Amino acid sequence: MSSSEDRILIFDTTLRDGEQTPGVSLTPENKLQIARQLDRLGVDIIEAGFPITSKGEIESVKMIAKEGLSAEICSLARTSRKDIDAALDCGVDSIHTFIATSDLHLEHKLKITREQAVEKAVEAVEYCKSHGVIVEFSAEDATRSDLTYLKEVFKAVNNAGVDRIDIPDTVGVITPEKMFQLVSDIKTVVNVPISLHCHNDFGLAVANTLAGINAGAKTAHVAVNGLGERAGNASLEELVMSLYCLHQRKTNINTKLIYETSRLVSRITGIAMQPNKAIVGENAFGHESGIHTHGVLTVPLTYEPIAPELVGRRRWIQAGKHAGGHGISAQLKELGIDASRDQLKDIVEKVKELGDKGKRLSETDLSALARAVIGQTSPEEKVVDLQDFSVMTGVRMVPTASVRVLIDGKRYVASDTGVGPVDSAMKAIQTVTGGFGEITLKEYRLEAITGGSDALAEVRIKVEDEEGITASASAAGEDIVVVSVEAMLDGINKVLLKRRRLASAGTAVTAAQGT
Ligand code: KIV
Ligand code: ZN
């Protein structure tokens, strides 16, 4: 359907606009790690940063530019020579230079005339071109700029030799219909490719970008997980999947790496995804109701517009009051529990009763409930068996934990450090099991069940491996380090057992997931 001519270029701004997300600040090493992943993902252009802003930013952009990645490495600069020189010094392939063009910004922010802004834009483009780099020019606040003037600005930079022009919807106020029209208008005055940079203030960033692409724009500015100033930028994952599934337009993105990229960015930036976020949110491939569960287990397309595997994820089912036999039976299979038809009926009834009482059933709860119904007391199936562990902590020392385990009967030992005894113990466990898969802690909740310093504590955790297989586990006791270790090992065992069951079934069947 689409030729390579037709391919939409992905200009990723996670490391620039994305880093402008309130509360996000990345070290050069963080940025390099994300840049490497973006390159693996297949983005065409990485906007690595805004060098004039800090020494760390210069170091980051230099490191990324030196890394030898396949993507074009770009750097942001205002139209001043100082900004452009800072970007050029970083050794980037391209410079993204910008100046505001709306009267609002010209009068109140820049305090210059329209004519002066055109002059600055042209000078900047010529200066960049004289240094042999690719240059993309953005008319900041384009969507609130006077159209005749905006055309004049773009015509001028086009004549000055710009390689791409960008239409930023800086405060996210355009609508899809207007964006289609705007791109159609701008196309009549330039002969270089058009980029779009949409913000999500009204939740329309992806829709506006798609509309602009339908009108002929060639490049989309996006950020992983929709990060960016205020409500963020158009989200990479939503835009790429919409282009692919709904518009039959290709990008260079390896969609199977979308979820792991999202998780990496979320972990490094500390910005968690809302559960119902499209594509990468926890619930995006989760099913609860019996009707939906039956549907997806029979023909996935019934309730799944995107195959989870296409974005590196797995389907999962939640046991709840809307559950049906098909879903619960699939979950039990993954937990290695065999129930007869009558037992299954009983289990489903009990799940519904608990659901009616407002209880969300975790995988651990479902397993305990099912085993109670079928008369099994303990699962006892384990891959990793704890032999012993110790933790050292105190003032003026780094908390350090050592752990000894048997994995499939073979002895493994590891130690690790952390910010406290629990953290070091969790890390030591992840290190000792690391050879069997990268199983990371996604959630950790600690609750004191009773009062006092000898309070009974309950730890609930959730872990996930690199393929998106998750498990939840809990443990209770008086020593929070011991119960944390028990819960973590239980979670890791569940993931490893699920992986083995999936591998022996030879299929990517439904992965049940705890809460
Ligand atoms: O939102 C915006 O206008 C920007 C510019 C720097 C392109 O981020
Ligand atoms: Zn922006």
Short mmCIF file of C-alpha atoms in Angstrom, two decimals, residues 213-491:
data_model
loop_
_atom_site.label_atom_id
_atom_site.label_comp_id
_atom_site.label_asym_id
_atom_site.label_seq_id
_atom_site.Cartn_x
_atom_site.Cartn_y
_atom_site.Cartn_z
CA ILE A 213 0.43 13.85 7.67
CA ASN A 214 -2.70 13.16 5.65
CA ALA A 215 -2.29 16.63 4.18
CA GLY A 216 1.29 15.85 3.14
CA ALA A 217 3.61 16.41 6.13
CA LYS A 218 6.51 14.02 6.05
CA THR A 219 8.03 14.07 9.54
CA ALA A 220 6.40 13.71 12.96
CA HIS A 221 7.96 15.06 16.14
CA VAL A 222 7.05 12.65 18.92
CA ALA A 223 8.17 11.63 22.39
CA VAL A 224 8.11 8.20 24.00
CA ASN A 225 5.20 7.91 26.46
CA GLY A 226 3.98 11.29 25.21
CA LEU A 227 6.46 13.14 27.43
CA GLY A 228 7.04 16.85 26.96
CA GLU A 229 6.16 20.31 28.25
CA ARG A 230 2.84 20.47 30.17
CA ALA A 231 0.54 17.73 28.78
CA GLY A 232 3.37 16.51 26.58
CA ASN A 233 4.03 15.91 22.90
CA ALA A 234 2.39 13.49 20.49
CA SER A 235 3.24 10.04 21.81
CA LEU A 236 5.58 7.98 19.67
CA GLU A 237 3.81 4.72 20.38
CA GLU A 238 0.31 6.03 19.64
CA LEU A 239 1.34 7.84 16.48
CA VAL A 240 3.38 4.97 15.05
CA MET A 241 0.69 2.38 15.74
CA SER A 242 -2.07 4.62 14.38
CA LEU A 243 -0.07 5.23 11.22
CA TYR A 244 0.57 1.53 10.82
CA CYS A 245 -2.79 0.05 11.80
CA LEU A 246 -5.27 2.77 10.87
CA HIS A 247 -3.61 4.60 7.96
CA GLN A 248 -1.42 1.85 6.46
CA ARG A 249 1.56 4.22 6.56
CA LYS A 250 5.01 2.90 7.25
CA THR A 251 7.73 4.14 9.57
CA ASN A 252 11.13 2.68 10.30
CA ILE A 253 10.06 1.73 13.83
CA ASN A 254 10.50 -1.85 15.01
CA THR A 255 7.14 -1.93 16.77
CA LYS A 256 8.11 -5.00 18.82
CA LEU A 257 10.51 -2.79 20.76
CA ILE A 258 7.88 -0.19 21.65
CA TYR A 259 6.97 -1.55 25.06
CA GLU A 260 10.51 -2.13 26.27
CA THR A 261 11.41 1.39 25.12
CA SER A 262 8.44 2.81 26.99
CA ARG A 263 9.42 0.94 30.15
CA LEU A 264 13.04 2.07 29.91
CA VAL A 265 12.01 5.71 29.48
CA SER A 266 9.49 5.42 32.30
CA ARG A 267 12.08 3.90 34.62
CA ILE A 268 14.79 6.45 33.82
CA THR A 269 12.54 9.53 33.87
CA GLY A 270 10.49 8.37 36.86
CA ILE A 271 7.26 9.17 34.99
CA ALA A 272 4.87 6.25 35.44
CA MET A 273 2.25 5.52 32.81
CA GLN A 274 -1.44 5.79 33.66
CA PRO A 275 -2.90 2.24 33.53
CA ASN A 276 -5.34 3.05 30.72
CA LYS A 277 -2.73 4.77 28.50
CA ALA A 278 -3.02 3.49 24.92
CA ILE A 279 -0.42 0.93 23.76
CA VAL A 280 1.91 1.08 26.78
CA GLY A 281 -0.44 1.42 29.79
CA GLU A 282 -0.81 -1.55 32.09
CA ASN A 283 -4.43 -2.20 31.02
CA ALA A 284 -3.98 -1.71 27.28
CA PHE A 285 -4.01 -5.48 26.74
CA GLY A 286 -5.86 -6.57 29.89
CA HIS A 287 -9.32 -8.12 29.84
CA GLU A 288 -11.72 -8.59 32.70
CA SER A 289 -15.24 -9.31 31.58
CA GLY A 290 -16.22 -12.88 30.71
CA ILE A 291 -17.66 -11.76 27.36
CA HIS A 292 -14.44 -10.02 26.30
CA THR A 293 -12.22 -12.75 27.69
CA HIS A 294 -14.12 -15.47 25.87
CA GLY A 295 -13.91 -13.39 22.71
CA VAL A 296 -10.17 -12.76 22.77
CA LEU A 297 -9.35 -16.30 23.76
CA THR A 298 -11.36 -17.57 20.79
CA VAL A 299 -10.54 -14.93 18.16
CA PRO A 300 -8.24 -12.21 19.56
CA LEU A 301 -9.42 -9.64 17.01
CA THR A 302 -12.87 -9.57 18.66
CA TYR A 303 -11.64 -7.27 21.40
CA GLU A 304 -8.04 -6.54 20.46
CA PRO A 305 -7.52 -4.06 17.64
CA ILE A 306 -3.75 -4.54 17.96
CA ALA A 307 -2.07 -7.89 18.58
CA PRO A 308 -0.17 -7.33 21.86
CA GLU A 309 2.92 -9.10 20.45
CA LEU A 310 3.15 -6.45 17.73
CA VAL A 311 4.22 -3.91 20.35
CA GLY A 312 6.18 -6.37 22.48
CA ARG A 313 3.42 -7.05 24.97
CA ARG A 314 1.20 -9.90 26.16
CA ARG A 315 -2.48 -10.22 26.77
CA TRP A 316 -3.54 -10.72 30.38
CA ILE A 317 -6.74 -11.48 32.19
CA GLN A 318 -8.01 -10.14 35.48
CA ALA A 319 -10.13 -12.35 37.70
CA GLY A 320 -13.04 -10.19 38.82
CA LYS A 321 -16.80 -10.07 39.17
CA HIS A 322 -17.32 -9.97 35.40
CA ALA A 323 -15.13 -13.06 34.90
CA GLY A 324 -16.20 -16.15 33.02
CA GLY A 325 -15.03 -19.76 32.87
CA HIS A 326 -12.83 -19.30 29.80
CA GLY A 327 -10.71 -16.56 31.32
CA ILE A 328 -10.35 -18.17 34.73
CA SER A 329 -9.49 -21.50 33.13
CA ALA A 330 -6.75 -19.83 31.03
CA GLN A 331 -5.37 -18.12 34.13
CA LEU A 332 -5.36 -21.36 36.10
CA LYS A 333 -3.50 -23.11 33.30
CA GLU A 334 -0.76 -20.53 33.53
CA LEU A 335 -0.60 -20.98 37.27
CA GLY A 336 -0.17 -24.72 36.68
CA ILE A 337 -3.52 -25.55 38.33
CA ASP A 338 -5.73 -28.27 36.88
CA ALA A 339 -9.39 -27.87 37.77
CA SER A 340 -12.28 -30.12 36.74
CA ARG A 341 -15.41 -28.55 35.19
CA ASP A 342 -17.24 -28.56 38.52
CA GLN A 343 -14.26 -27.14 40.36
CA LEU A 344 -13.92 -24.41 37.74
CA LYS A 345 -17.58 -23.50 38.20
CA ASP A 346 -17.02 -23.23 41.94
CA ILE A 347 -13.93 -21.11 41.49
CA VAL A 348 -15.70 -18.73 39.10
CA GLU A 349 -18.59 -18.36 41.55
CA LYS A 350 -16.24 -17.56 44.40
CA VAL A 351 -14.33 -15.04 42.25
CA LYS A 352 -17.64 -13.30 41.47
CA GLU A 353 -18.71 -13.31 45.13
CA LEU A 354 -15.43 -11.65 46.11
CA GLY A 355 -15.77 -9.21 43.21
CA ASP A 356 -19.23 -8.22 44.43
CA LYS A 357 -17.65 -7.43 47.78
CA GLY A 358 -15.35 -5.01 46.00
CA LYS A 359 -12.23 -7.21 46.14
CA ARG A 360 -9.70 -7.07 43.31
CA LEU A 361 -8.24 -10.54 43.02
CA SER A 362 -4.51 -10.73 42.53
CA GLU A 363 -2.96 -13.75 40.94
CA THR A 364 -1.83 -14.89 44.39
CA ASP A 365 -5.43 -14.63 45.63
CA LEU A 366 -6.76 -16.57 42.64
CA SER A 367 -4.17 -19.27 43.10
CA ALA A 368 -4.98 -19.62 46.82
CA LEU A 369 -8.72 -19.64 46.14
CA ALA A 370 -8.42 -22.25 43.39
CA ARG A 371 -6.15 -24.47 45.43
CA ALA A 372 -8.59 -24.27 48.35
CA VAL A 373 -11.43 -25.37 46.04
CA ILE A 374 -9.52 -28.28 44.53
CA GLY A 375 -8.05 -29.27 47.89
CA GLN A 376 -4.36 -28.54 47.21
CA THR A 377 -2.62 -26.77 50.02
CA SER A 378 0.66 -25.59 48.60
CA PRO A 379 1.95 -25.05 45.09
CA GLU A 380 5.55 -25.81 46.13
CA GLU A 381 6.72 -25.58 42.52
CA LYS A 382 9.87 -23.50 42.47
CA VAL A 383 12.69 -22.67 40.14
CA VAL A 384 14.62 -20.53 42.61
CA ASP A 385 15.04 -21.84 46.14
CA LEU A 386 16.43 -19.50 48.81
CA GLN A 387 19.29 -21.00 50.84
CA ASP A 388 20.16 -17.96 52.93
CA PHE A 389 20.67 -14.25 52.82
CA SER A 390 22.22 -11.57 54.98
CA VAL A 391 22.10 -7.78 54.99
CA MET A 392 24.52 -5.31 56.50
CA THR A 393 23.37 -1.79 57.15
CA GLY A 394 24.24 1.09 59.45
CA VAL A 395 25.47 4.66 59.65
CA ARG A 396 28.33 5.66 57.29
CA MET A 397 28.17 2.40 55.36
CA VAL A 398 26.52 1.32 52.14
CA PRO A 399 23.75 -1.20 52.85
CA THR A 400 24.86 -4.47 51.27
CA ALA A 401 23.01 -7.76 50.87
CA SER A 402 24.31 -11.21 49.97
CA VAL A 403 22.09 -14.02 48.84
CA ARG A 404 22.60 -17.71 48.14
CA VAL A 405 20.03 -19.64 46.11
CA LEU A 406 19.59 -22.94 44.31
CA ILE A 407 18.30 -22.54 40.76
CA ASP A 408 17.24 -25.83 39.26
CA GLY A 409 19.37 -27.45 41.94
CA LYS A 410 22.55 -25.44 41.12
CA ARG A 411 24.08 -23.04 43.63
CA TYR A 412 24.34 -19.31 42.84
CA VAL A 413 25.66 -16.51 45.05
CA ALA A 414 25.48 -12.74 44.58
CA SER A 415 25.64 -9.55 46.55
CA ASP A 416 24.53 -6.02 45.78
CA THR A 417 24.17 -2.63 47.40
CA GLY A 418 21.18 -0.34 47.73
CA VAL A 419 19.82 2.73 49.45
CA GLY A 420 18.66 0.64 52.40
CA PRO A 421 18.46 -2.98 53.55
CA VAL A 422 15.32 -3.80 51.55
CA ASP A 423 16.64 -2.20 48.38
CA SER A 424 19.99 -3.99 48.64
CA ALA A 425 18.25 -7.34 49.28
CA MET A 426 15.92 -6.87 46.29
CA LYS A 427 18.85 -5.94 44.09
CA ALA A 428 20.91 -8.93 45.25
CA ILE A 429 18.02 -11.23 44.33
CA GLN A 430 17.67 -9.63 40.90
CA THR A 431 21.43 -10.02 40.41
CA VAL A 432 21.51 -13.66 41.45
CA THR A 433 18.62 -14.55 39.13
CA GLY A 434 19.76 -12.19 36.35
CA GLY A 435 21.16 -15.02 34.22
CA PHE A 436 17.66 -16.46 33.93
CA GLY A 437 16.00 -13.31 32.68
CA GLU A 438 15.85 -9.66 33.53
CA ILE A 439 13.02 -9.69 36.05
CA THR A 440 12.42 -6.24 37.46
CA LEU A 441 10.39 -4.96 40.35
CA LYS A 442 7.44 -2.92 39.03
CA GLU A 443 5.59 -2.27 42.24
CA TYR A 444 6.42 -2.56 45.92
CA ARG A 445 3.89 -1.88 48.65
CA LEU A 446 4.49 -2.18 52.35
CA GLU A 447 1.75 -2.04 54.93
CA ALA A 448 1.92 -2.39 58.69
CA ILE A 449 -0.93 -4.70 59.68
CA THR A 450 -0.51 -4.17 63.42
CA GLY A 451 1.02 -1.30 65.42
CA GLY A 452 4.33 -1.02 67.28
CA SER A 453 7.93 -1.61 66.26
CA ASP A 454 7.22 -5.35 66.11
CA ALA A 455 4.26 -4.71 63.80
CA LEU A 456 3.22 -7.41 61.42
CA ALA A 457 4.03 -6.11 57.95
CA GLU A 458 2.65 -7.16 54.60
CA VAL A 459 4.65 -6.68 51.43
CA ARG A 460 2.95 -6.84 48.02
CA ILE A 461 5.11 -6.77 44.94
CA LYS A 462 4.73 -7.02 41.22
CA VAL A 463 7.54 -8.12 38.90
CA GLU A 464 7.87 -8.19 35.14
CA ASP A 465 10.35 -9.79 32.77
CA GLU A 466 11.68 -8.35 29.53
CA GLU A 467 8.91 -10.08 27.55
CA GLY A 468 6.18 -8.44 29.59
CA ILE A 469 5.31 -11.51 31.68
CA THR A 470 4.21 -10.27 35.06
CA ALA A 471 3.44 -11.81 38.41
CA SER A 472 2.36 -10.48 41.74
CA ALA A 473 3.18 -11.94 45.11
CA SER A 474 2.84 -11.09 48.75
CA ALA A 475 4.28 -12.12 52.07
CA ALA A 476 3.65 -11.13 55.66
CA GLY A 477 5.78 -11.28 58.80
CA GLU A 478 7.56 -9.21 61.41
CA ASP A 479 10.80 -8.53 59.57
CA ILE A 480 10.21 -6.33 56.53
CA VAL A 481 13.50 -7.36 54.91
CA VAL A 482 12.65 -11.06 55.20
CA VAL A 483 9.08 -10.62 53.93
CA SER A 484 10.31 -8.46 51.05
CA VAL A 485 12.78 -11.17 50.06
CA GLU A 486 10.09 -13.86 50.31
CA ALA A 487 7.64 -11.88 48.19
CA MET A 488 10.29 -11.05 45.59
CA LEU A 489 11.41 -14.67 45.26
CA ASP A 490 7.81 -15.82 45.02
CA GLY A 491 7.20 -13.29 42.21
#
